[in-house]
Backbone as JSON, one array per atom type, in Angstrom:
{
  "sequence": "MHETMHEKTHKIARFNITKDLANLIDSTIEQTGKNPTIILTGIATNIATFLRAFPTYTAKIDKVFWLGGALNVPGNVFTVSNDSRAEYNIYLDCVAARKLIASDLDITLVPLDFTNQLPLSPGVFDKLSKLKSFYGKFVYKLLSIIRKVKPTFFATYYLWDSITIAIAKDIGVAKIVSNHSLTVTCKGDQIYDRQFIKSKTLLNSNFKAAIDAIVSKPIENSPFYQDFLNVIDCD",
  "N": [[0.84, -1.19, 0.0], [0.66, 2.12, -0.96], [2.01, 5.13, 0.4], [0.25, 8.16, 1.02], [0.69, 11.59, -0.12], [0.13, 13.3, 1.97], [0.51, 11.63, 4.19], [3.25, 11.09, 3.96], [4.29, 13.66, 4.27], [3.44, 14.2, 6.87], [4.9, 12.3, 8.27], [7.51, 13.21, 7.86], [7.31, 15.63, 9.19], [7.14, 14.77, 11.79], [9.65, 13.9, 12.36], [12.31, 13.61, 14.56], [15.03, 15.54, 15.18], [17.08, 14.88, 16.88], [16.75, 12.36, 18.49], [15.68, 10.62, 16.45], [17.57, 10.88, 14.41], [19.8, 9.83, 15.66], [18.95, 7.18, 15.92], [18.79, 6.55, 13.22], [21.46, 6.69, 12.42], [22.53, 4.63, 13.99], [21.11, 2.4, 12.95], [22.01, 2.42, 10.34], [24.72, 1.79, 10.65], [24.41, -0.76, 11.72], [23.21, -2.14, 9.6], [24.97, -1.85, 7.43], [27.53, -2.05, 8.4], [29.24, 0.02, 8.42], [30.31, 3.34, 9.29], [28.22, 6.16, 8.78], [28.29, 8.73, 6.21], [27.78, 12.19, 6.24], [26.17, 14.53, 4.22], [26.02, 17.84, 3.98], [24.15, 20.47, 2.88], [23.12, 22.86, 3.58], [22.36, 25.18, 6.23], [23.94, 24.72, 9.48], [22.3, 24.11, 11.61], [20.6, 21.86, 12.33], [22.41, 19.65, 12.61], [24.09, 20.67, 14.56], [22.34, 20.91, 16.7], [21.82, 18.23, 17.07], [24.37, 17.3, 17.85], [24.67, 18.54, 20.29], [22.84, 17.15, 21.81], [23.65, 14.49, 21.52], [26.62, 14.12, 21.98], [28.63, 12.14, 21.88], [28.29, 10.83, 19.55], [29.86, 11.67, 17.48], [31.86, 9.93, 17.05], [30.66, 7.96, 15.64], [30.17, 8.85, 13.14], [31.42, 8.92, 9.94], [32.42, 10.87, 7.98], [31.91, 14.38, 7.23], [30.6, 16.3, 4.7], [30.46, 19.57, 3.81], [28.7, 22.1, 2.29], [29.61, 25.24, 2.23], [30.75, 28.49, 3.36], [33.18, 31.06, 2.55], [36.3, 31.51, 1.57], [38.57, 32.87, 0.29], [37.27, 34.5, -1.45], [34.6, 36.79, -2.47], [31.57, 36.87, -0.46], [28.15, 35.56, -0.57], [25.89, 36.75, 0.45], [23.4, 38.95, 0.02], [21.05, 40.17, 0.65], [20.83, 41.59, 2.97], [22.49, 44.15, 4.93], [25.87, 43.53, 5.31], [29.03, 41.96, 6.13], [31.05, 41.65, 3.32], [32.2, 39.21, 2.94], [30.62, 37.23, 3.86], [28.94, 34.07, 3.77], [25.99, 32.35, 2.88], [25.17, 29.8, 4.14], [26.68, 29.68, 6.44], [26.34, 32.2, 7.52], [23.57, 32.37, 8.17], [23.22, 30.86, 10.48], [25.48, 31.21, 12.45], [26.31, 30.45, 14.95], [25.65, 27.75, 15.14], [27.32, 26.91, 13.11], [29.85, 27.35, 14.22], [29.71, 25.51, 16.27], [29.66, 23.09, 14.88], [32.11, 23.18, 13.47], [33.87, 23.24, 15.59], [33.69, 20.73, 16.57], [34.91, 17.28, 16.78], [34.62, 16.06, 14.37], [35.32, 14.68, 11.12], [35.64, 16.92, 8.8], [34.95, 18.08, 5.57], [35.09, 20.95, 3.92], [33.2, 22.63, 1.45], [33.68, 25.32, -0.14], [32.67, 28.59, -1.49], [34.82, 29.33, -2.99], [35.55, 27.08, -4.42], [33.15, 26.11, -5.71], [32.55, 28.29, -7.31], [34.12, 27.96, -9.49], [32.99, 26.14, -11.13], [30.76, 26.74, -13.08], [27.38, 26.58, -14.42], [27.5, 25.85, -17.56], [26.7, 27.03, -20.97], [27.01, 24.89, -22.74], [26.68, 22.56, -21.15], [24.1, 23.03, -20.29], [22.74, 22.82, -22.69], [23.11, 20.09, -23.25], [21.68, 19.1, -21.13], [19.11, 19.81, -21.86], [18.45, 17.91, -23.69], [18.01, 15.53, -22.46], [16.01, 12.64, -21.78], [14.79, 11.51, -19.6], [12.54, 11.51, -16.74], [13.53, 12.93, -14.52], [15.59, 14.38, -15.7], [14.19, 16.06, -17.49], [12.65, 17.43, -15.64], [14.56, 18.82, -14.03], [15.71, 20.4, -16.02], [13.53, 22.01, -16.73], [13.09, 23.46, -14.36], [15.54, 24.88, -14.13], [15.38, 26.34, -16.46], [13.4, 28.16, -15.89], [14.66, 29.73, -13.97], [16.7, 30.76, -15.55], [15.31, 32.48, -17.25], [14.64, 34.63, -15.63], [17.0, 35.53, -14.69], [19.44, 37.35, -15.9], [22.21, 37.03, -15.88], [22.66, 34.35, -15.8], [24.35, 32.15, -16.84], [26.8, 32.95, -15.97], [26.72, 33.23, -13.27], [25.33, 31.2, -12.0], [25.41, 28.17, -10.27], [25.83, 24.63, -9.72], [25.53, 23.99, -6.87], [24.77, 22.13, -4.71], [24.89, 19.67, -6.05], [27.57, 19.6, -6.8], [28.79, 19.3, -4.31], [27.89, 16.77, -3.57], [29.11, 15.24, -5.57], [31.78, 15.56, -4.88], [31.81, 14.23, -2.45], [31.39, 11.68, -3.39], [33.81, 11.09, -4.41], [34.95, 11.13, -7.11], [36.99, 12.23, -8.48], [36.67, 14.95, -8.75], [37.79, 17.06, -7.31], [40.71, 18.3, -5.58], [41.88, 17.81, -2.27], [42.65, 20.11, 0.19], [44.3, 20.15, 3.12], [43.75, 21.14, 6.57], [43.07, 23.94, 6.49], [42.57, 27.26, 7.53], [39.64, 28.59, 9.0], [37.62, 31.3, 9.77], [34.97, 32.08, 11.9], [32.78, 34.51, 12.61], [30.56, 35.71, 14.95], [28.03, 37.97, 15.25], [25.53, 39.54, 16.97], [22.3, 41.13, 17.03], [20.73, 42.43, 19.74], [18.09, 43.04, 19.74], [16.79, 41.88, 17.57], [17.9, 39.32, 16.95], [17.14, 36.5, 18.26], [18.4, 34.06, 18.9], [20.91, 34.85, 19.64], [20.5, 36.33, 21.89], [19.93, 34.35, 23.68], [22.37, 33.22, 23.82], [24.5, 34.87, 24.9], [27.2, 34.9, 25.45], [28.42, 34.33, 23.11], [28.39, 36.51, 21.52], [29.88, 38.78, 19.27], [32.31, 37.37, 18.99], [35.26, 35.56, 17.99], [36.31, 32.64, 16.2], [38.6, 30.16, 15.35], [39.25, 27.34, 13.35], [40.93, 24.41, 12.35], [40.28, 22.82, 9.47], [39.46, 20.51, 6.82], [39.57, 21.78, 3.55], [38.36, 22.52, 0.32], [40.15, 24.16, -1.82], [41.72, 24.35, -4.01], [42.13, 24.61, -7.6], [39.63, 23.14, -9.77], [40.12, 19.8, -10.97], [41.49, 19.4, -14.21], [39.32, 19.01, -17.03], [37.07, 18.16, -15.59], [35.16, 15.51, -14.23], [32.73, 16.05, -13.22], [30.45, 17.28, -14.53], [29.53, 15.38, -16.46], [28.95, 13.26, -14.78], [26.9, 14.39, -13.28], [24.91, 14.7, -15.27], [24.54, 12.01, -15.96], [23.49, 10.93, -13.6], [20.95, 12.14, -13.31], [19.76, 11.33, -15.6], [18.04, 9.07, -15.58], [15.31, 6.9, -14.79]],
  "CA": [[0.0, 0.0, 0.0], [1.48, 3.32, -1.09], [1.71, 6.25, 1.28], [-0.22, 9.38, 0.36], [1.58, 12.72, 0.09], [-0.14, 13.81, 3.32], [1.15, 10.72, 5.14], [4.69, 11.31, 3.87], [4.58, 14.97, 4.86], [3.24, 14.09, 8.32], [6.02, 11.52, 8.79], [8.66, 14.1, 7.87], [7.08, 16.64, 10.22], [7.33, 14.14, 13.09], [11.04, 13.47, 12.5], [13.01, 14.28, 15.65], [16.4, 15.68, 14.69], [18.04, 14.29, 17.81], [16.52, 10.93, 18.73], [15.5, 9.87, 15.21], [18.84, 10.86, 13.68], [20.65, 8.87, 16.36], [18.47, 5.86, 15.53], [19.15, 6.35, 11.81], [22.9, 6.4, 12.38], [22.72, 3.28, 14.55], [20.59, 1.39, 12.03], [22.9, 2.4, 9.18], [25.91, 1.03, 11.06], [24.01, -2.16, 11.9], [22.88, -2.74, 8.31], [26.08, -1.78, 6.47], [28.81, -2.28, 9.05], [30.08, 1.2, 8.21], [29.81, 4.61, 9.81], [27.66, 6.95, 7.68], [28.8, 10.04, 5.82], [26.73, 13.2, 6.18], [26.35, 15.58, 3.23], [25.28, 19.0, 4.48], [24.1, 21.5, 1.84], [22.44, 24.04, 4.11], [22.91, 25.66, 7.5], [24.35, 23.63, 10.38], [21.42, 24.11, 12.78], [20.15, 20.52, 12.71], [23.5, 18.8, 13.09], [24.58, 21.25, 15.81], [21.36, 20.51, 17.7], [22.06, 16.8, 17.3], [25.63, 17.13, 18.59], [24.45, 18.96, 21.69], [22.08, 16.09, 22.49], [24.4, 13.23, 21.45], [28.01, 14.51, 21.67], [29.5, 10.99, 21.64], [28.01, 10.26, 18.23], [30.86, 12.07, 16.5], [32.67, 8.73, 16.79], [29.88, 7.07, 14.78], [30.03, 9.49, 11.84], [32.69, 8.8, 9.21], [32.83, 12.17, 7.46], [30.88, 15.38, 6.93], [30.9, 17.19, 3.59], [29.59, 20.73, 4.06], [28.67, 23.19, 1.33], [29.53, 26.47, 3.02], [31.94, 29.3, 3.57], [33.9, 31.78, 1.49], [37.63, 31.66, 2.16], [39.34, 33.95, -0.34], [36.43, 35.12, -2.47], [33.46, 37.48, -1.86], [30.47, 36.02, -0.03], [26.96, 35.62, -1.42], [24.76, 37.31, 1.18], [23.15, 40.25, -0.59], [19.73, 40.66, 1.03], [20.95, 42.46, 4.14], [23.79, 44.78, 5.06], [26.73, 42.57, 5.98], [30.4, 41.83, 5.67], [30.99, 41.1, 1.97], [32.77, 37.86, 2.93], [29.66, 36.28, 4.45], [28.32, 33.05, 2.92], [24.68, 32.09, 3.47], [25.02, 28.63, 5.01], [27.31, 29.99, 7.72], [25.75, 33.46, 8.0], [22.22, 32.21, 8.71], [23.31, 30.33, 11.85], [26.92, 31.08, 12.67], [26.52, 29.74, 16.22], [25.66, 26.33, 14.78], [28.53, 26.69, 12.31], [30.98, 27.24, 15.15], [29.54, 24.25, 17.0], [30.05, 22.01, 13.98], [33.54, 23.29, 13.18], [34.62, 22.97, 16.82], [33.58, 19.31, 16.91], [36.03, 16.48, 16.3], [34.22, 15.37, 13.15], [36.18, 14.82, 9.94], [34.84, 17.81, 7.95], [35.47, 18.62, 4.32], [34.32, 22.13, 3.55], [33.12, 22.94, 0.02], [33.39, 26.75, -0.11], [32.4, 29.28, -2.75], [36.07, 29.36, -3.76], [35.56, 25.95, -5.34], [31.94, 26.05, -6.54], [32.59, 29.39, -8.28], [34.91, 27.55, -10.65], [32.23, 25.17, -11.9], [29.46, 27.31, -13.45], [26.55, 25.81, -15.33], [27.83, 26.44, -18.86], [25.72, 26.84, -22.03], [27.16, 23.56, -23.31], [26.06, 21.6, -20.24], [22.67, 23.33, -20.31], [22.23, 22.26, -23.94], [23.05, 18.64, -23.06], [20.58, 18.86, -20.18], [17.84, 19.99, -22.58], [18.23, 16.75, -24.56], [17.75, 14.33, -21.65], [14.64, 12.14, -21.95], [14.26, 10.97, -18.35], [11.66, 12.4, -15.97], [14.34, 13.82, -13.7], [16.29, 15.28, -16.59], [13.24, 17.07, -17.96], [12.23, 18.24, -14.49], [15.65, 19.73, -13.69], [15.85, 21.37, -17.12], [12.41, 22.95, -16.64], [13.35, 24.35, -13.22], [16.65, 25.77, -14.45], [14.93, 27.24, -17.52], [12.66, 29.24, -15.23], [15.67, 30.61, -13.36], [17.42, 31.44, -16.64], [14.46, 33.55, -17.8], [14.59, 35.79, -14.73], [18.36, 35.86, -14.27], [20.22, 37.65, -17.11], [23.6, 36.57, -15.74], [22.52, 32.94, -15.43], [25.5, 31.29, -17.14], [28.01, 33.46, -15.32], [26.57, 33.31, -11.81], [24.57, 30.08, -11.43], [26.25, 26.98, -10.07], [25.13, 23.46, -9.19], [26.2, 23.89, -5.58], [24.51, 20.88, -3.99], [25.38, 18.55, -6.86], [29.03, 19.61, -6.71], [29.14, 18.76, -3.0], [27.65, 15.32, -3.63], [30.14, 14.66, -6.43], [33.02, 15.53, -4.11], [31.65, 13.15, -1.47], [31.49, 10.41, -4.13], [35.23, 10.91, -4.71], [35.09, 10.73, -8.51], [38.05, 13.01, -9.1], [36.21, 16.31, -9.01], [38.61, 18.07, -6.65], [41.79, 17.93, -4.68], [41.59, 18.25, -0.91], [43.73, 20.83, 0.87], [44.03, 19.92, 4.55], [44.08, 22.09, 7.65], [42.94, 25.34, 6.11], [41.94, 28.0, 8.63], [38.37, 29.26, 8.73], [37.17, 32.14, 10.87], [33.54, 32.31, 11.97], [32.51, 35.62, 13.52], [29.14, 35.84, 15.25], [27.63, 39.26, 15.8], [24.08, 39.53, 17.07], [21.55, 42.3, 17.46], [19.95, 41.97, 20.89], [16.68, 43.33, 19.51], [16.21, 41.02, 16.55], [18.45, 37.97, 16.86], [16.8, 35.78, 19.48], [19.37, 33.01, 19.23], [22.07, 35.46, 20.27], [20.08, 36.72, 23.24], [20.04, 33.14, 24.49], [23.78, 32.81, 23.88], [25.19, 36.15, 24.94], [28.65, 34.73, 25.5], [28.92, 34.15, 21.75], [28.33, 37.78, 20.81], [31.11, 39.47, 18.85], [33.47, 36.53, 19.27], [35.88, 34.92, 16.83], [36.76, 31.28, 16.43], [39.31, 29.58, 14.23], [39.39, 25.89, 13.43], [41.63, 23.8, 11.22], [39.44, 21.8, 8.86], [39.79, 20.26, 5.42], [38.83, 22.66, 2.66], [38.68, 22.39, -1.09], [40.46, 25.51, -2.27], [42.5, 24.3, -5.24], [41.31, 24.65, -8.81], [39.13, 21.82, -10.15], [40.97, 19.02, -11.85], [41.16, 19.66, -15.62], [38.34, 18.08, -17.61], [36.34, 17.63, -14.44], [34.1, 14.55, -14.54], [31.51, 16.43, -12.51], [29.31, 17.56, -15.39], [29.01, 14.15, -17.03], [28.37, 12.49, -13.67], [25.62, 15.05, -12.97], [23.96, 14.34, -16.32], [24.27, 10.57, -15.86], [22.67, 10.66, -12.41], [19.55, 12.55, -13.5], [19.22, 10.75, -16.84], [17.51, 7.73, -15.31], [13.98, 6.9, -14.16]],
  "C": [[0.88, 1.25, 0.0], [1.04, 4.41, -0.12], [1.2, 7.44, 0.46], [0.78, 10.49, 0.65], [1.38, 13.29, 1.49], [0.56, 12.96, 4.37], [2.66, 10.91, 5.15], [5.08, 12.63, 4.54], [4.47, 14.92, 6.37], [4.4, 13.33, 8.96], [7.27, 12.38, 8.88], [8.53, 15.11, 8.99], [7.34, 16.08, 11.61], [8.76, 13.69, 13.33], [11.73, 14.3, 13.58], [14.49, 14.32, 15.32], [17.43, 15.09, 15.64], [17.85, 12.78, 17.92], [16.45, 10.14, 17.43], [16.79, 9.81, 14.39], [19.81, 9.89, 14.34], [20.26, 7.44, 15.98], [18.86, 5.53, 14.09], [20.63, 6.01, 11.67], [23.17, 4.99, 12.89], [22.27, 2.2, 13.57], [21.46, 1.28, 10.77], [24.16, 1.59, 9.47], [25.58, -0.45, 11.17], [23.81, -2.86, 10.56], [24.07, -2.82, 7.36], [27.43, -2.13, 7.07], [29.76, -1.11, 8.89], [29.45, 2.43, 8.85], [29.34, 5.48, 8.64], [28.42, 8.25, 7.42], [27.63, 11.0, 5.72], [27.09, 14.25, 5.14], [25.43, 16.74, 3.62], [25.31, 20.11, 3.43], [23.35, 22.75, 2.28], [23.11, 24.49, 5.39], [23.12, 24.49, 8.46], [23.44, 23.46, 11.59], [21.07, 22.7, 13.25], [21.28, 19.66, 13.28], [24.09, 19.35, 14.38], [23.65, 20.88, 16.96], [21.56, 19.05, 18.08], [23.3, 16.59, 18.15], [25.51, 17.56, 20.04], [23.75, 17.86, 22.48], [22.86, 14.78, 22.55], [25.86, 13.51, 21.09], [28.92, 13.33, 21.35], [29.32, 10.4, 20.25], [28.97, 10.75, 17.15], [31.74, 10.87, 16.13], [31.96, 7.76, 15.84], [29.67, 7.64, 13.38], [31.38, 9.47, 11.13], [33.21, 10.16, 8.77], [31.62, 13.08, 7.31], [31.39, 16.22, 5.76], [29.92, 18.36, 3.69], [29.78, 21.79, 2.99], [28.53, 24.49, 2.11], [30.84, 27.21, 3.08], [32.47, 29.98, 2.33], [35.26, 32.12, 2.08], [38.39, 32.85, 1.6], [38.59, 34.6, -1.49], [35.29, 35.87, -1.77], [32.37, 36.51, -1.47], [29.28, 36.16, -0.96], [25.72, 36.1, -0.69], [24.53, 38.73, 0.67], [21.83, 40.88, -0.15], [19.74, 41.58, 2.24], [22.33, 43.08, 4.16], [24.7, 43.85, 5.86], [28.16, 42.69, 5.49], [30.36, 41.12, 4.31], [31.56, 39.69, 1.87], [31.78, 36.8, 3.41], [29.07, 35.34, 3.39], [27.08, 32.55, 3.63], [24.64, 30.95, 4.48], [25.71, 28.8, 6.36], [26.65, 31.21, 8.34], [24.41, 33.24, 8.71], [22.18, 31.57, 10.09], [24.78, 30.11, 12.17], [27.23, 30.4, 14.0], [26.57, 28.24, 15.96], [26.9, 25.99, 13.97], [29.74, 26.51, 13.21], [30.92, 25.93, 15.93], [30.02, 23.08, 16.14], [31.56, 22.02, 13.74], [34.38, 22.93, 14.4], [34.56, 21.5, 17.22], [34.8, 18.55, 16.38], [35.66, 15.63, 15.08], [35.23, 15.62, 12.03], [35.38, 15.61, 8.9], [35.6, 18.21, 6.69], [34.55, 19.76, 3.91], [34.35, 22.31, 2.03], [32.71, 24.41, -0.09], [33.08, 27.33, -1.49], [33.64, 29.34, -3.63], [36.09, 28.25, -4.8], [34.35, 25.95, -6.27], [31.92, 27.14, -7.59], [33.33, 29.01, -9.56], [34.21, 26.51, -11.52], [30.84, 25.72, -12.24], [28.68, 26.37, -14.36], [26.7, 26.44, -16.71], [26.72, 26.22, -19.89], [25.79, 25.44, -22.64], [26.5, 22.49, -22.47], [24.54, 21.79, -20.24], [22.03, 22.75, -21.57], [22.11, 20.74, -23.84], [21.89, 18.27, -22.14], [19.24, 18.92, -20.89], [17.47, 18.76, -23.42], [17.96, 15.46, -23.78], [16.28, 13.94, -21.76], [14.01, 11.63, -20.65], [13.37, 11.99, -17.65], [12.48, 13.42, -15.2], [15.09, 14.83, -14.55], [15.39, 16.41, -17.07], [12.82, 18.0, -16.83], [13.3, 19.27, -14.12], [15.81, 20.8, -14.76], [14.74, 22.43, -17.04], [12.64, 23.95, -15.51], [14.45, 25.36, -13.55], [16.28, 26.75, -15.56], [14.16, 28.42, -16.95], [13.63, 30.25, -14.62], [16.39, 31.41, -14.44], [16.62, 32.62, -17.17], [14.48, 34.81, -16.94], [15.97, 36.24, -14.27], [19.24, 36.09, -15.49], [21.64, 37.11, -17.06], [23.68, 35.08, -15.42], [23.79, 32.12, -15.64], [26.79, 31.75, -16.48], [27.94, 33.37, -13.8], [25.8, 32.15, -11.19], [25.44, 28.83, -11.4], [25.41, 25.84, -9.49], [25.73, 23.1, -7.84], [26.03, 22.54, -4.9], [25.08, 19.67, -4.73], [26.9, 18.45, -6.83], [29.48, 18.96, -5.41], [28.98, 17.24, -2.98], [28.73, 14.63, -4.46], [31.48, 14.56, -5.69], [32.97, 14.4, -3.08], [31.8, 11.78, -2.13], [32.94, 10.1, -4.52], [35.45, 10.38, -6.12], [36.14, 11.57, -9.23], [37.66, 14.42, -9.44], [37.16, 17.35, -8.44], [39.75, 17.45, -5.87], [41.46, 18.5, -3.3], [42.83, 18.91, -0.31], [43.43, 20.77, 2.36], [44.42, 21.09, 5.43], [44.1, 23.54, 7.2], [42.16, 26.06, 7.2], [40.66, 28.69, 8.18], [37.96, 30.05, 9.96], [35.67, 32.34, 10.8], [33.29, 33.37, 13.03], [31.01, 35.76, 13.71], [28.86, 37.19, 15.89], [26.11, 39.33, 15.81], [23.49, 40.85, 17.51], [20.61, 41.86, 18.57], [18.46, 42.24, 20.73], [16.06, 42.28, 18.6], [16.67, 39.56, 16.59], [18.27, 37.18, 18.14], [17.84, 34.75, 19.87], [20.59, 33.59, 19.94], [21.74, 35.94, 21.68], [20.23, 35.53, 24.18], [21.49, 32.71, 24.66], [24.67, 34.05, 23.89], [26.71, 36.0, 24.93], [29.26, 34.58, 24.1], [28.9, 35.44, 20.95], [29.72, 38.31, 20.49], [32.38, 38.66, 19.14], [33.99, 35.88, 18.0], [36.32, 33.51, 17.19], [37.45, 30.76, 15.18], [39.44, 28.07, 14.42], [40.1, 25.39, 12.19], [40.76, 22.67, 10.69], [39.92, 21.58, 7.44], [38.95, 21.19, 4.56], [39.29, 22.49, 1.22], [38.91, 23.78, -1.64], [41.3, 25.52, -3.54], [41.57, 24.35, -6.45], [40.82, 23.24, -9.14], [40.11, 21.11, -11.07], [40.52, 19.26, -13.3], [40.24, 18.57, -16.16], [37.55, 17.38, -16.51], [35.23, 16.68, -14.86], [32.76, 14.94, -13.92], [30.31, 16.55, -13.42], [28.7, 16.29, -15.97], [28.37, 13.28, -15.96], [27.0, 13.06, -13.31], [24.56, 14.65, -13.99], [23.58, 12.87, -16.24], [23.31, 10.25, -14.72], [21.21, 11.0, -12.66], [18.94, 11.98, -14.78], [18.79, 9.3, -16.62], [16.18, 7.86, -14.59], [13.9, 5.83, -13.08]]
}
């Protein structure tokens, strides 16, 4: 019997980021005999919340690949007045970002420095338009909508999440540069930023952590694009 969309949505809504994630990690280890890898393509709020509740579970997680940060390039936060180096996934919850970076997890950061070097080119977009699978047509339709409203589409649009997944798959997309320094600065407004009111000790503080970061140029003739097309060209 197939679940209805309402049932699926209700199940997702009932997911407990602490207890249920711990159970998921345990069941993954039991079924595969391996510690799971986490691919994080958004803010670190959920995983930071999990680590506060289950700090010992860092030993049960193999690696974390995180799409976030801007090391030596401008950031991408443009909707509010901010430091031009800010990147959304860290900016939106920098307290959680510091919690994640300060953990003893094996983290590979995928910053804007790297994703900026893999734009969605006209050639790849043309190949995407010719895919016959449901997913291929769906992705092409979504990107076509963005292209219509974004004049600089081919110069400024990147497949951020897909790049991060490709790096986690270790298909030769990038070289890893170890122990690169990342600074996370948290500054809160006591009127608007509730999370900072609850964590006053974190106001206006700096933290540096040595983590793995992909900052080298992509390997020539990157296999990323073809892998991306192959993945979505199936039903």
